[in-house]
Amino acid sequence: MELEAPDFLDESLAPEVDEGLLRSLIRQELPEKVARALYRLICSFASWHHAHTKLLLEELKVSRKAADH
């Protein structure tokens, strides 16, 4: 079975990406209600999805470097 990701919504409807909030989400520093709202934005808009992916990769690199030292 092959699953296809749904299309993203029109970017003109997207709020401006807030990287600070996304970093807090990745670090699990937000209340559940806020986290759920952010996940809806990540799933709905390409800009939020791409920013979240970029920040996840950055956080992974930082955590790997810390683990190596």
Short mmCIF file of C-alpha atoms in Angstrom, two decimals:
data_model
loop_
_atom_site.label_atom_id
_atom_site.label_comp_id
_atom_site.label_asym_id
_atom_site.label_seq_id
_atom_site.Cartn_x
_atom_site.Cartn_y
_atom_site.Cartn_z
CA MET A 1 0.00 0.00 0.00
CA GLU A 2 1.38 3.36 -1.00
CA LEU A 3 0.31 6.46 0.90
CA GLU A 4 0.47 9.90 -0.62
CA ALA A 5 0.84 13.03 1.43
CA PRO A 6 -2.10 15.39 1.03
CA ASP A 7 -1.52 18.66 -0.78
CA PHE A 8 -0.56 21.65 1.32
CA LEU A 9 -2.95 24.58 1.64
CA ASP A 10 -2.48 27.86 -0.20
CA GLU A 11 0.56 29.66 1.25
CA SER A 12 -1.24 33.00 1.09
CA LEU A 13 -3.36 31.71 3.99
CA ALA A 14 -0.37 30.71 6.13
CA PRO A 15 0.72 32.80 9.10
CA GLU A 16 4.36 33.84 9.10
CA VAL A 17 6.63 31.00 10.23
CA ASP A 18 7.79 31.44 13.83
CA GLU A 19 11.08 29.57 14.18
CA GLY A 20 11.22 30.29 17.91
CA LEU A 21 7.94 28.47 18.45
CA LEU A 22 9.10 25.61 16.24
CA ARG A 23 12.32 25.27 18.26
CA SER A 24 10.27 25.19 21.46
CA LEU A 25 8.07 22.51 19.92
CA ILE A 26 11.09 20.38 18.97
CA ARG A 27 12.48 20.78 22.50
CA GLN A 28 9.07 19.81 23.94
CA GLU A 29 8.77 23.06 25.88
CA LEU A 30 5.19 23.94 24.92
CA PRO A 31 1.81 23.09 26.42
CA GLU A 32 -0.03 20.35 24.56
CA LYS A 33 -2.67 22.72 23.17
CA VAL A 34 -0.02 24.97 21.58
CA ALA A 35 1.93 21.96 20.28
CA ARG A 36 -1.18 20.59 18.57
CA ALA A 37 -1.87 23.93 16.90
CA LEU A 38 1.70 24.04 15.59
CA TYR A 39 1.48 20.49 14.26
CA ARG A 40 -1.66 21.51 12.35
CA LEU A 41 0.30 24.36 10.75
CA ILE A 42 3.20 22.01 9.93
CA CYS A 43 0.82 19.56 8.24
CA SER A 44 -1.15 22.28 6.45
CA PHE A 45 1.46 24.63 4.99
CA ALA A 46 4.64 23.87 3.06
CA SER A 47 6.47 26.84 4.61
CA TRP A 48 5.86 25.53 8.13
CA HIS A 49 6.66 21.96 7.09
CA HIS A 50 9.99 22.93 5.52
CA ALA A 51 10.98 25.19 8.42
CA HIS A 52 10.17 22.44 10.92
CA THR A 53 12.20 19.89 8.94
CA LYS A 54 15.17 22.28 8.71
CA LEU A 55 15.11 22.96 12.45
CA LEU A 56 14.74 19.26 13.31
CA LEU A 57 17.87 18.51 11.29
CA GLU A 58 19.76 21.37 12.99
CA GLU A 59 18.74 20.09 16.43
CA LEU A 60 19.80 16.57 15.48
CA LYS A 61 23.26 17.82 14.44
CA VAL A 62 23.64 19.72 17.72
CA SER A 63 22.59 16.72 19.80
CA ARG A 64 24.94 14.41 17.88
CA LYS A 65 27.88 16.78 18.41
CA ALA A 66 27.08 16.97 22.12
CA ALA A 67 26.91 13.17 22.34
CA ASP A 68 30.29 12.83 20.61
CA HIS A 69 32.03 15.03 23.20
#
